[in-house]
Amino acid sequence: MNQIKIYSTLSKSVEELMPMEEGKIKFFVCGPTVYDFPHLGHAKTYTQFDFIAKYLRWRGFEVNYLQNITDIDDKIIQRAAERNVEWKQLADEFEQIYKDDMLALGNTAVSKFARATDYIENIVSQVKRMLDMNLAYKVSDGSIYFEIAKFKDYGKLSGRTELKETDGVSRIDESDFKRGWNDFCLWKASKEGEPSWDNELGKGRPGWHIEDTAITEAEFGPQYDIHGGAIDLIFPHHEAEITQMESISGKAPFVRYWVHTGFLNINAQKMSKSLGNFKTIRDVLKNYDYRVLRYFFISNHYRVAMDFNENALEQAKNGLARIDEFIFNKVDAAYDDKDDEAEISKVKAKFCQALDNDLNTPRAFAALFDFVRARNAKEKSGKRTFEFLNQINSFVGFMKFDQTKSDEFIESLVAERDAARAGKDFAKSDEIRDRLLSMGVKIYDTKEGTKYRM
Ligand SMILES: [Zn+2]
């Protein structure tokens, strides 16, 4: 097996990926808090991790991909009260919506989803150990906090120890009774009428950070290979996870490879409800094929901040169309292309070399497009090309192989050309006409509308 390298936020360098157990990777990614429709930022994060997990599998690793579902949280309680439903009903509803949206994006790599509320015993056990070790304390309202002054490595992931106003801090960390301003909540005492679990910690519910370490300790043990999440979770969330697990297990590092995906902006602005540019996955899928979104997220490097704008999406659409058209026009799986073997081995090696180096998709895609360009100049490509593209598709998931000349692909291009003509965008309508022509489809503008013939 070739060496794969990956960037870890902990070492701040690209490292060789060497799992604790040879050939097997324990891979955890922070999942959603299920109180609302998932948004475009979720689409980016989870599509990029879906691609990473699938690529590692294709490279021969057995990847156990675990994702938590935060199904108890202040936001859930609040939203349920607003809608006058039980918190559990709301959480179940949005968990299903999240899973449906992930499937709609082709994100299928997760091995197991773990709900926080199914791990209360593990959470209580962890908090109890921290109390026993005198690392945590109970305040007068009954909530329990971790005292960060007791953990000397606090800050080693993020390089920070202080909260800022802009951090994504769960509101349950606000308390007048904390010893230190940065101390974080492990167990939140419940007020009258709030959901709670009654046990030796007192009536309450878990803090935000504790569910992840309780779930991963139960499923993976005290140490594992890869922890992923979006970049804004580094502090305080991931810093707190390290603090909890390393202090109770005495084993470091808790996780060796911390993998973080870059931000997503919309038209160069942060996405937010107050700016009116908030987009749910469902909104976006009304306007774009899921394949275009996958192509857009995967063709950009996962660590780079991306901007979602019409231009960038148009570019993604065109890039994908070039691959679609190549498959459509030139690839014949029944044709024996043994003479192409060397050329295909070469591009495959280049492609993998780029991805093995911290998932460098821009470089890998450049190699793929060089190949497509070269093959387009030939009469046709056969089964070896077909197999190569199928292999790639097992982890990118945006290619389409079942195109026939009468299918919706052409219909959609014709409709797109009609729309361009209606909008007097003749450059675009000509471009689509040429594209159709290159596929052997001739267009006629008639009184009864656009007709086409092959
Ligand atoms: Zn998390």
Coordinates of C-alpha atoms and ligand atoms in Angstrom, one line a residue:
M1 CA 0.0 0.0 0.0
N2 CA 1.3 3.4 -0.9
Q3 CA 1.8 6.0 1.8
I4 CA -1.0 8.5 2.2
K5 CA -0.2 11.8 3.7
I6 CA -2.7 14.0 5.5
Y7 CA -2.6 17.4 7.2
S8 CA -3.3 17.4 11.0
T9 CA -4.3 20.6 12.8
L10 CA -2.5 19.2 15.9
S11 CA 1.0 19.0 14.4
K12 CA 0.2 21.7 11.8
S13 CA 2.0 19.7 9.2
V14 CA 1.3 17.1 6.5
E15 CA 2.0 13.7 8.1
E16 CA 2.1 10.1 7.0
L17 CA -1.2 8.4 7.8
M18 CA -0.4 5.5 10.1
P19 CA -3.5 4.1 11.8
M20 CA -3.1 2.6 15.3
E21 CA -4.1 -0.8 13.9
E22 CA -2.6 -1.5 10.5
G23 CA -5.1 -1.2 7.6
K24 CA -7.9 0.0 9.8
I25 CA -9.0 3.6 10.4
K26 CA -11.2 4.8 13.2
F27 CA -12.7 8.0 11.8
F28 CA -15.1 10.3 13.7
V29 CA -16.7 13.5 12.3
C30 CA -18.9 15.9 14.4
G31 CA -22.4 15.5 13.3
P32 CA -25.3 17.9 13.3
T33 CA -27.5 19.4 16.1
V34 CA -30.9 18.3 14.8
Y35 CA -33.2 21.3 15.3
D36 CA -33.4 22.8 11.8
F37 CA -32.9 22.1 8.1
P38 CA -29.3 21.4 7.2
H39 CA -27.7 24.2 5.3
L40 CA -25.1 24.6 2.6
G41 CA -22.2 24.7 5.1
H42 CA -23.3 21.2 6.2
A43 CA -23.4 20.1 2.5
K44 CA -19.8 21.2 2.1
T45 CA -18.4 19.7 5.3
Y46 CA -20.2 16.3 5.0
T47 CA -19.6 15.9 1.2
Q48 CA -15.9 16.5 1.6
F49 CA -15.7 14.0 4.5
D50 CA -17.7 11.5 2.5
F51 CA -15.2 11.8 -0.3
I52 CA -12.2 11.4 2.1
A53 CA -13.7 8.3 3.8
K54 CA -14.5 6.7 0.5
Y55 CA -11.1 7.5 -1.0
L56 CA -9.4 5.9 2.0
R57 CA -11.6 2.8 1.6
W58 CA -10.7 2.7 -2.1
R59 CA -7.0 2.8 -1.1
G60 CA -7.6 -0.3 0.9
F61 CA -8.2 0.9 4.4
E62 CA -11.1 -0.5 6.4
V63 CA -12.7 2.8 7.6
N64 CA -15.1 2.8 10.5
Y65 CA -16.8 6.2 10.0
L66 CA -18.7 7.3 13.0
Q67 CA -20.8 10.4 13.3
N68 CA -22.7 11.7 16.3
I69 CA -26.2 13.2 16.3
T70 CA -26.7 15.9 18.9
D71 CA -30.3 15.2 19.8
I72 CA -30.4 17.1 23.1
D73 CA -29.3 20.8 23.3
D74 CA -30.6 24.2 24.3
K75 CA -31.5 25.0 20.6
I76 CA -33.6 21.8 20.4
I77 CA -35.4 22.6 23.6
Q78 CA -36.1 26.2 22.5
R79 CA -37.3 25.3 19.0
A80 CA -39.5 22.5 20.4
A81 CA -41.1 25.0 22.8
E82 CA -41.7 27.5 20.0
R83 CA -43.4 24.8 17.9
N84 CA -45.2 23.3 20.9
V85 CA -43.9 19.8 20.3
E86 CA -41.9 17.4 22.5
W87 CA -38.1 18.0 22.1
K88 CA -37.7 14.3 21.2
Q89 CA -40.2 14.6 18.4
L90 CA -38.5 17.6 17.0
A91 CA -35.0 16.0 17.2
D92 CA -36.3 12.8 15.5
E93 CA -37.9 14.8 12.7
F94 CA -34.8 16.8 11.9
E95 CA -32.5 13.7 12.3
Q96 CA -34.5 12.1 9.5
I97 CA -34.4 15.3 7.4
Y98 CA -30.6 15.4 7.9
K99 CA -30.2 11.8 6.7
D100 CA -32.5 12.4 3.7
D101 CA -30.5 15.4 2.7
M102 CA -27.3 13.6 3.0
L103 CA -28.6 10.8 0.7
A104 CA -29.8 13.4 -1.7
L105 CA -26.2 14.6 -1.9
G106 CA -24.8 11.1 -2.4
N107 CA -23.2 11.1 1.1
T108 CA -23.4 7.4 2.0
A109 CA -20.0 6.7 3.7
V110 CA -21.1 6.9 7.4
S111 CA -20.8 3.4 9.1
K112 CA -22.8 4.4 12.2
F113 CA -24.8 7.3 13.5
A114 CA -24.7 7.7 17.3
R115 CA -27.3 9.7 19.1
A116 CA -26.1 11.6 22.2
T117 CA -29.1 10.4 24.3
D118 CA -28.2 6.8 23.6
Y119 CA -24.9 7.3 25.5
I120 CA -26.1 8.9 28.7
E121 CA -24.5 6.1 30.8
N122 CA -21.1 6.7 29.1
I123 CA -21.5 10.4 29.6
V124 CA -22.2 10.0 33.3
S125 CA -19.3 7.7 33.7
Q126 CA -16.9 10.2 32.1
V127 CA -18.1 13.1 34.2
K128 CA -17.9 11.0 37.3
R129 CA -14.3 10.1 36.6
M130 CA -13.5 13.8 36.2
L131 CA -15.2 14.6 39.5
D132 CA -13.3 11.8 41.2
M133 CA -10.0 13.1 39.8
N134 CA -10.9 16.6 41.1
L135 CA -10.8 18.0 37.5
A136 CA -14.4 19.0 37.6
Y137 CA -16.6 20.8 40.1
K138 CA -20.3 21.2 40.8
V139 CA -21.7 24.7 41.2
S140 CA -24.6 25.8 43.4
D141 CA -27.3 25.3 40.8
G142 CA -26.1 21.7 40.3
S143 CA -24.3 22.1 37.0
I144 CA -20.8 20.5 36.6
Y145 CA -17.9 22.2 35.0
F146 CA -14.4 21.2 33.9
E147 CA -11.7 23.4 35.5
I148 CA -9.3 24.1 32.6
A149 CA -6.6 25.3 34.9
K150 CA -6.2 21.6 35.8
F151 CA -5.2 20.5 32.3
K152 CA -1.8 21.8 31.4
D153 CA -2.1 21.0 27.7
Y154 CA -5.2 23.1 27.2
G155 CA -4.8 25.1 24.0
K156 CA -2.5 22.6 22.2
L157 CA -4.8 22.1 19.2
S158 CA -6.0 25.6 18.6
G159 CA -3.1 27.6 20.1
R160 CA -5.7 29.5 22.2
T161 CA -7.0 29.3 25.7
E162 CA -9.4 32.2 25.8
L163 CA -13.0 32.4 24.5
K164 CA -13.9 35.2 22.2
E165 CA -17.3 36.7 21.6
T166 CA -17.4 35.2 18.1
D167 CA -16.8 31.6 19.1
G168 CA -19.5 29.1 18.6
V169 CA -20.1 28.5 22.3
S170 CA -23.1 26.6 23.4
R171 CA -25.2 28.9 25.6
I172 CA -25.2 26.3 28.4
D173 CA -21.6 27.4 29.2
E174 CA -22.9 30.7 30.5
S175 CA -22.9 30.7 34.3
D176 CA -22.2 33.1 37.1
F177 CA -20.9 30.2 39.2
K178 CA -17.9 29.1 37.2
R179 CA -14.4 29.3 38.7
G180 CA -12.8 30.3 35.4
W181 CA -14.4 32.2 32.5
N182 CA -13.2 29.5 30.1
D183 CA -14.4 26.5 32.2
F184 CA -16.8 24.5 30.1
C185 CA -20.0 22.7 31.1
L186 CA -20.0 18.9 31.4
W187 CA -23.4 18.4 32.9
K188 CA -26.2 21.0 32.9
A189 CA -28.6 21.0 35.8
S190 CA -32.2 21.1 34.4
K191 CA -34.8 23.7 35.3
E192 CA -38.4 22.8 35.9
G193 CA -40.0 21.4 32.8
E194 CA -36.8 20.8 30.9
P195 CA -35.8 17.4 29.7
S196 CA -33.5 15.7 32.2
W197 CA -31.9 12.5 33.2
D198 CA -31.8 11.6 36.9
N199 CA -28.6 9.9 38.1
E200 CA -25.8 10.2 40.5
L201 CA -24.7 13.5 38.9
G202 CA -28.1 15.0 39.7
K203 CA -31.0 15.8 37.5
G204 CA -29.7 17.3 34.3
R205 CA -28.5 16.8 30.7
P206 CA -25.1 16.5 29.0
G207 CA -23.0 19.5 28.0
W208 CA -22.1 19.9 24.3
H209 CA -18.5 18.6 24.3
I210 CA -18.9 15.5 26.4
E211 CA -21.1 13.6 24.1
D212 CA -18.4 13.2 21.5
T213 CA -15.8 11.7 23.8
A214 CA -18.4 9.5 25.5
I215 CA -19.5 8.1 22.1
T216 CA -16.0 7.6 20.8
E217 CA -14.7 6.0 24.0
A218 CA -17.6 3.6 23.8
E219 CA -17.2 2.8 20.1
F220 CA -13.4 3.2 19.6
G221 CA -11.7 3.3 22.9
P222 CA -9.7 6.2 24.5
Q223 CA -7.6 6.9 21.4
Y224 CA -8.4 6.8 17.7
D225 CA -7.1 7.8 14.3
I226 CA -9.0 10.7 12.6
H227 CA -11.3 13.3 14.0
G228 CA -12.9 15.6 11.5
G229 CA -15.1 18.7 11.5
A230 CA -15.4 22.1 10.1
I231 CA -12.7 24.6 11.0
D232 CA -14.9 26.7 13.4
L233 CA -15.2 23.7 15.7
I234 CA -11.5 23.7 16.6
F235 CA -12.1 26.1 19.6
P236 CA -13.5 25.5 22.0
H237 CA -15.2 22.3 21.0
H238 CA -12.3 20.1 19.9
E239 CA -10.0 21.6 22.4
A240 CA -12.5 20.6 25.1
E241 CA -12.7 17.1 23.7
I242 CA -8.9 16.7 24.0
T243 CA -9.0 18.1 27.5
Q244 CA -11.8 15.7 28.6
M245 CA -10.4 12.5 27.1
E246 CA -6.7 12.9 27.7
S247 CA -7.2 13.9 31.3
I248 CA -9.3 10.9 32.2
S249 CA -7.4 8.3 30.2
G250 CA -3.9 9.7 30.8
K251 CA -3.2 8.7 27.2
A252 CA -2.1 11.2 24.5
P253 CA -2.7 11.9 21.8
F254 CA -6.4 11.3 22.1
V255 CA -6.6 11.6 18.4
R256 CA -3.6 11.7 16.1
Y257 CA -5.0 13.3 13.0
W258 CA -7.3 16.3 13.4
V259 CA -8.8 17.1 10.0
H260 CA -10.6 20.4 9.5
T261 CA -12.5 21.6 6.4
G262 CA -12.4 25.3 5.4
F263 CA -15.2 27.8 5.6
L264 CA -18.0 28.3 3.0
N265 CA -19.0 31.8 2.1
I266 CA -21.8 33.0 0.0
N267 CA -21.0 35.7 -2.5
A268 CA -17.9 36.6 -0.3
Q269 CA -20.1 37.0 2.8
K270 CA -20.6 34.7 5.8
M271 CA -23.8 32.8 5.5
S272 CA -26.3 33.9 8.1
K273 CA -30.0 34.3 8.6
S274 CA -29.5 37.9 9.5
L275 CA -27.8 38.7 6.2
G276 CA -30.7 37.0 4.4
N277 CA -28.3 34.7 2.4
F278 CA -29.0 31.6 4.4
K279 CA -29.4 28.6 2.1
T280 CA -30.7 25.1 3.1
I281 CA -29.6 22.1 1.2
R282 CA -33.1 21.7 -0.1
D283 CA -33.1 25.3 -1.5
V284 CA -29.9 24.7 -3.4
L285 CA -31.0 21.3 -4.7
K286 CA -33.9 23.0 -6.4
N287 CA -31.5 24.9 -8.6
Y288 CA -28.6 22.5 -9.0
D289 CA -28.2 18.9 -9.7
Y290 CA -26.6 17.1 -6.7
R291 CA -23.8 16.0 -9.0
V292 CA -22.9 19.7 -9.7
L293 CA -22.7 20.3 -5.9
R294 CA -20.5 17.3 -5.3
Y295 CA -18.2 18.3 -8.1
F296 CA -18.1 21.8 -6.7
F297 CA -17.2 20.7 -3.2
I298 CA -14.8 17.9 -4.1
S299 CA -12.9 19.7 -6.9
N300 CA -11.8 22.4 -4.4
H301 CA -9.3 21.4 -1.8
Y302 CA -11.1 20.5 1.5
R303 CA -9.0 22.9 3.6
V304 CA -9.5 25.9 1.4
A305 CA -12.2 28.5 2.1
M306 CA -14.8 28.3 -0.7
D307 CA -17.1 30.9 -2.1
F308 CA -20.5 29.8 -3.3
N309 CA -21.6 32.1 -6.1
E310 CA -23.2 31.8 -9.5
N311 CA -20.0 32.0 -11.4
A312 CA -18.3 29.3 -9.4
L313 CA -21.3 27.0 -9.8
E314 CA -21.4 27.7 -13.5
Q315 CA -17.8 26.7 -13.7
A316 CA -18.5 23.5 -11.8
K317 CA -21.4 22.8 -14.1
N318 CA -19.1 23.2 -17.1
G319 CA -16.4 21.0 -15.7
L320 CA -18.8 18.3 -15.0
A321 CA -20.4 18.6 -18.4
R322 CA -17.0 18.0 -20.0
I323 CA -16.7 14.7 -18.2
D324 CA -20.3 13.8 -18.9
E325 CA -19.8 14.5 -22.6
F326 CA -16.6 12.6 -22.8
I327 CA -18.4 9.5 -21.3
F328 CA -21.4 10.1 -23.5
N329 CA -19.6 10.6 -26.8
K330 CA -16.4 8.6 -26.6
V331 CA -16.5 5.9 -24.0
D332 CA -17.7 2.5 -25.2
A333 CA -17.4 -0.1 -22.4
A334 CA -17.7 -2.9 -24.9
Y335 CA -14.7 -1.9 -26.9
D336 CA -11.4 -3.6 -26.1
D337 CA -8.8 -0.9 -25.8
K338 CA -5.7 -2.9 -24.8
D339 CA -3.5 -0.4 -26.6
D340 CA -4.5 2.3 -24.1
E341 CA -3.3 0.4 -21.0
A342 CA -0.1 2.4 -20.6
E343 CA -1.8 5.8 -20.9
I344 CA -4.4 4.8 -18.4
S345 CA -1.9 3.5 -15.9
K346 CA 0.0 6.8 -16.2
V347 CA -3.0 9.0 -15.5
K348 CA -4.2 6.7 -12.7
A349 CA -0.8 7.0 -11.0
K350 CA -0.8 10.8 -11.3
F351 CA -4.3 11.0 -10.0
C352 CA -3.6 8.9 -6.9
Q353 CA -0.3 10.6 -6.3
A354 CA -2.1 13.9 -6.0
L355 CA -4.8 12.5 -3.7
D356 CA -2.3 10.6 -1.6
N357 CA -0.8 14.0 -0.8
D358 CA -3.3 15.5 1.6
L359 CA -6.2 14.9 -0.9
N360 CA -5.0 17.4 -3.4
T361 CA -8.1 17.3 -5.6
P362 CA -7.2 20.4 -7.8
R363 CA -4.1 18.6 -9.0
A364 CA -5.8 15.3 -9.4
F365 CA -8.6 16.9 -11.4
A366 CA -6.1 18.7 -13.6
A367 CA -4.6 15.2 -14.5
L368 CA -8.0 13.9 -15.2
F369 CA -8.9 16.8 -17.5
D370 CA -5.6 16.4 -19.4
F371 CA -6.6 12.8 -19.9
V372 CA -10.1 13.7 -21.1
R373 CA -8.7 16.2 -23.5
A374 CA -6.2 13.7 -25.0
R375 CA -8.8 11.0 -25.3
N376 CA -11.4 13.4 -26.9
A377 CA -8.9 13.8 -29.8
K378 CA -9.1 10.0 -30.4
E379 CA -11.9 8.2 -32.1
K380 CA -13.1 6.3 -29.0
S381 CA -12.1 5.0 -25.7
G382 CA -13.0 1.6 -24.4
K383 CA -13.4 -0.6 -21.3
R384 CA -10.1 0.3 -19.6
T385 CA -11.1 4.0 -19.6
F386 CA -14.6 3.0 -18.5
E387 CA -13.2 1.0 -15.5
F388 CA -10.8 3.8 -14.5
L389 CA -13.6 6.4 -14.5
N390 CA -15.8 3.9 -12.5
Q391 CA -13.1 3.5 -9.9
I392 CA -12.8 7.3 -9.5
N393 CA -16.5 7.5 -9.2
S394 CA -16.6 5.2 -6.3
F395 CA -15.3 8.0 -4.2
V396 CA -16.3 11.2 -6.1
G397 CA -19.8 10.0 -6.9
F398 CA -20.6 12.7 -9.5
M399 CA -20.2 10.8 -12.8
K400 CA -23.0 9.4 -14.8
F401 CA -22.5 6.3 -16.9
D402 CA -26.0 5.4 -18.0
Q403 CA -26.5 8.3 -20.4
T404 CA -28.3 7.4 -23.5
K405 CA -29.0 9.8 -26.3
S406 CA -32.7 10.0 -25.6
D407 CA -32.4 10.6 -21.9
E408 CA -33.1 13.6 -19.7
F409 CA -29.6 14.9 -20.2
I410 CA -30.4 16.1 -23.7
E411 CA -33.8 17.3 -22.7
S412 CA -32.2 19.3 -19.9
L413 CA -29.7 20.9 -22.3
V414 CA -32.5 21.8 -24.7
A415 CA -34.5 23.3 -21.9
E416 CA -31.5 25.3 -20.8
R417 CA -31.0 26.6 -24.3
D418 CA -34.7 27.6 -24.5
A419 CA -34.3 29.5 -21.3
A420 CA -31.1 31.2 -22.6
R421 CA -32.9 32.2 -25.8
A422 CA -35.9 33.5 -23.8
G423 CA -33.5 35.6 -21.8
K424 CA -31.8 36.8 -25.0
D425 CA -28.5 35.2 -23.9
F426 CA -27.6 34.2 -27.4
A427 CA -24.0 33.5 -26.7
K428 CA -25.1 30.8 -24.2
S429 CA -27.8 29.4 -26.4
D430 CA -25.2 29.0 -29.3
E431 CA -22.8 27.4 -26.9
I432 CA -25.4 24.8 -25.9
R433 CA -26.4 24.3 -29.5
D434 CA -22.7 23.5 -30.3
R435 CA -22.5 21.2 -27.4
L436 CA -25.6 19.3 -28.5
L437 CA -24.2 19.2 -32.1
S438 CA -21.0 17.7 -30.8
M439 CA -23.1 14.9 -29.3
G440 CA -24.7 14.4 -32.7
V441 CA -27.9 16.1 -31.7
K442 CA -29.3 18.6 -34.2
I443 CA -31.7 21.3 -33.0
Y444 CA -34.6 22.9 -34.9
D445 CA -36.5 26.0 -33.7
T446 CA -40.0 25.5 -34.9
K447 CA -43.3 27.2 -34.3
E448 CA -44.3 24.4 -32.0
G449 CA -41.1 24.9 -29.9
T450 CA -37.7 23.4 -30.0
K451 CA -37.3 20.0 -31.7
Y452 CA -34.3 17.8 -31.9
R453 CA -33.1 14.9 -34.0
M454 CA -30.2 12.5 -33.6
Ligands
ZN1 ZN -18.5 17.5 18.0

